Amino acid sequence: MNNGVTDKCWHGCAMNGTLIHLLWHCPETQTFWLKIRDYLCKLFEINFLLDPAVGLLGKQREQPQKNFNIHTLSQIMSLLKENQTDEDVS
């Protein structure tokens, strides 16, 4: 194994850097997702819960609120995730 590689989160929280932690559960990443949720709630005038199945996997909810197109939300979150940099999370 490479001695220079660590299994700690690269966002600096010192927890184990599992994929789900890095993309969803890390406090730094949660701050990012909360900002995204707040922005989308204001933009589309809806309320929705943060859910890793929707945000990371694009899974559909059974009954979208206000006939909101969940595909649109999934695509927006995917684009934001693809374009995220470390400065965005800070």
PDB file of C-alpha atoms in Angstrom:
ATOM      1  CA  MET A   1       0.000   0.000   0.000  1.00  0.00           C
ATOM      2  CA  ASN A   2       1.059   3.571  -0.526  1.00  0.00           C
ATOM      3  CA  ASN A   3       2.131   5.146   2.774  1.00  0.00           C
ATOM      4  CA  GLY A   4       1.191   8.608   1.500  1.00  0.00           C
ATOM      5  CA  VAL A   5      -2.478   7.706   1.114  1.00  0.00           C
ATOM      6  CA  THR A   6      -4.877   8.092   4.026  1.00  0.00           C
ATOM      7  CA  ASP A   7      -8.430   6.867   4.502  1.00  0.00           C
ATOM      8  CA  LYS A   8      -9.426  10.109   6.238  1.00  0.00           C
ATOM      9  CA  CYS A   9     -11.919  12.533   4.739  1.00  0.00           C
ATOM     10  CA  TRP A  10     -10.249  15.015   2.395  1.00  0.00           C
ATOM     11  CA  HIS A  11     -12.608  17.760   3.553  1.00  0.00           C
ATOM     12  CA  GLY A  12     -10.644  17.890   6.807  1.00  0.00           C
ATOM     13  CA  CYS A  13     -13.164  16.562   9.336  1.00  0.00           C
ATOM     14  CA  ALA A  14     -10.826  13.670  10.361  1.00  0.00           C
ATOM     15  CA  MET A  15     -13.493  10.972   9.904  1.00  0.00           C
ATOM     16  CA  ASN A  16     -13.046   7.931   7.659  1.00  0.00           C
ATOM     17  CA  GLY A  17     -13.501   9.035   4.081  1.00  0.00           C
ATOM     18  CA  THR A  18     -16.006   6.507   2.766  1.00  0.00           C
ATOM     19  CA  LEU A  19     -17.706   7.440  -0.471  1.00  0.00           C
ATOM     20  CA  ILE A  20     -21.078   8.154   1.163  1.00  0.00           C
ATOM     21  CA  HIS A  21     -19.314  10.229   3.829  1.00  0.00           C
ATOM     22  CA  LEU A  22     -17.391  12.277   1.263  1.00  0.00           C
ATOM     23  CA  LEU A  23     -20.442  12.907  -0.907  1.00  0.00           C
ATOM     24  CA  TRP A  24     -23.152  13.260   1.737  1.00  0.00           C
ATOM     25  CA  HIS A  25     -22.457  12.835   5.474  1.00  0.00           C
ATOM     26  CA  CYS A  26     -19.363  15.005   5.970  1.00  0.00           C
ATOM     27  CA  PRO A  27     -20.270  18.232   7.826  1.00  0.00           C
ATOM     28  CA  GLU A  28     -18.545  20.245   5.089  1.00  0.00           C
ATOM     29  CA  THR A  29     -20.537  18.475   2.377  1.00  0.00           C
ATOM     30  CA  GLN A  30     -23.772  18.830   4.352  1.00  0.00           C
ATOM     31  CA  THR A  31     -23.229  22.594   4.372  1.00  0.00           C
ATOM     32  CA  PHE A  32     -22.987  22.469   0.579  1.00  0.00           C
ATOM     33  CA  TRP A  33     -26.178  20.372   0.241  1.00  0.00           C
ATOM     34  CA  LEU A  34     -28.082  22.649   2.644  1.00  0.00           C
ATOM     35  CA  LYS A  35     -27.185  25.666   0.510  1.00  0.00           C
ATOM     36  CA  ILE A  36     -28.360  23.806  -2.597  1.00  0.00           C
ATOM     37  CA  ARG A  37     -31.617  22.760  -0.913  1.00  0.00           C
ATOM     38  CA  ASP A  38     -32.319  26.299   0.303  1.00  0.00           C
ATOM     39  CA  TYR A  39     -31.643  27.726  -3.149  1.00  0.00           C
ATOM     40  CA  LEU A  40     -33.866  25.168  -4.907  1.00  0.00           C
ATOM     41  CA  CYS A  41     -36.669  25.587  -2.357  1.00  0.00           C
ATOM     42  CA  LYS A  42     -36.660  29.317  -2.986  1.00  0.00           C
ATOM     43  CA  LEU A  43     -36.328  28.953  -6.760  1.00  0.00           C
ATOM     44  CA  PHE A  44     -39.138  26.407  -7.193  1.00  0.00           C
ATOM     45  CA  GLU A  45     -41.218  27.501  -4.183  1.00  0.00           C
ATOM     46  CA  ILE A  46     -41.331  23.995  -2.737  1.00  0.00           C
ATOM     47  CA  ASN A  47     -40.062  22.281   0.382  1.00  0.00           C
ATOM     48  CA  PHE A  48     -38.274  18.982   0.222  1.00  0.00           C
ATOM     49  CA  LEU A  49     -36.069  16.935   2.484  1.00  0.00           C
ATOM     50  CA  LEU A  50     -32.445  16.286   1.749  1.00  0.00           C
ATOM     51  CA  ASP A  51     -32.128  12.674   0.687  1.00  0.00           C
ATOM     52  CA  PRO A  52     -28.948  11.013  -0.595  1.00  0.00           C
ATOM     53  CA  ALA A  53     -31.017   8.669  -2.772  1.00  0.00           C
ATOM     54  CA  VAL A  54     -32.358  11.665  -4.703  1.00  0.00           C
ATOM     55  CA  GLY A  55     -29.291  13.910  -4.551  1.00  0.00           C
ATOM     56  CA  LEU A  56     -26.660  11.313  -5.385  1.00  0.00           C
ATOM     57  CA  LEU A  57     -28.526   8.570  -7.220  1.00  0.00           C
ATOM     58  CA  GLY A  58     -31.376  10.483  -8.845  1.00  0.00           C
ATOM     59  CA  LYS A  59     -33.960   8.128  -7.347  1.00  0.00           C
ATOM     60  CA  GLN A  60     -37.539   9.257  -7.795  1.00  0.00           C
ATOM     61  CA  ARG A  61     -39.840   9.891  -4.888  1.00  0.00           C
ATOM     62  CA  GLU A  62     -43.206   8.186  -5.037  1.00  0.00           C
ATOM     63  CA  GLN A  63     -45.228  11.416  -4.835  1.00  0.00           C
ATOM     64  CA  PRO A  64     -43.339  14.542  -5.874  1.00  0.00           C
ATOM     65  CA  GLN A  65     -44.568  17.617  -4.020  1.00  0.00           C
ATOM     66  CA  LYS A  66     -46.587  20.145  -6.039  1.00  0.00           C
ATOM     67  CA  ASN A  67     -46.185  17.987  -9.144  1.00  0.00           C
ATOM     68  CA  PHE A  68     -42.534  18.969  -9.123  1.00  0.00           C
ATOM     69  CA  ASN A  69     -40.566  17.103 -11.747  1.00  0.00           C
ATOM     70  CA  ILE A  70     -38.059  15.103  -9.711  1.00  0.00           C
ATOM     71  CA  HIS A  71     -36.011  14.486 -12.850  1.00  0.00           C
ATOM     72  CA  THR A  72     -35.310  18.208 -13.003  1.00  0.00           C
ATOM     73  CA  LEU A  73     -34.151  18.247  -9.383  1.00  0.00           C
ATOM     74  CA  SER A  74     -31.968  15.186  -9.930  1.00  0.00           C
ATOM     75  CA  GLN A  75     -30.350  16.738 -12.989  1.00  0.00           C
ATOM     76  CA  ILE A  76     -29.701  20.034 -11.211  1.00  0.00           C
ATOM     77  CA  MET A  77     -28.102  18.240  -8.266  1.00  0.00           C
ATOM     78  CA  SER A  78     -26.014  16.076 -10.615  1.00  0.00           C
ATOM     79  CA  LEU A  79     -24.730  19.130 -12.463  1.00  0.00           C
ATOM     80  CA  LEU A  80     -23.902  20.918  -9.222  1.00  0.00           C
ATOM     81  CA  LYS A  81     -22.141  17.821  -7.892  1.00  0.00           C
ATOM     82  CA  GLU A  82     -20.074  17.492 -11.102  1.00  0.00           C
ATOM     83  CA  ASN A  83     -19.012  21.137 -10.926  1.00  0.00           C
ATOM     84  CA  GLN A  84     -18.346  21.234  -7.174  1.00  0.00           C
ATOM     85  CA  THR A  85     -14.897  22.354  -6.080  1.00  0.00           C
ATOM     86  CA  ASP A  86     -13.352  22.483  -2.633  1.00  0.00           C
ATOM     87  CA  GLU A  87     -13.971  26.249  -2.534  1.00  0.00           C
ATOM     88  CA  ASP A  88     -17.722  25.638  -3.027  1.00  0.00           C
ATOM     89  CA  VAL A  89     -17.918  23.562   0.144  1.00  0.00           C
ATOM     90  CA  SER A  90     -16.017  26.046   2.306  1.00  0.00           C
TER      91      SER A  90
END
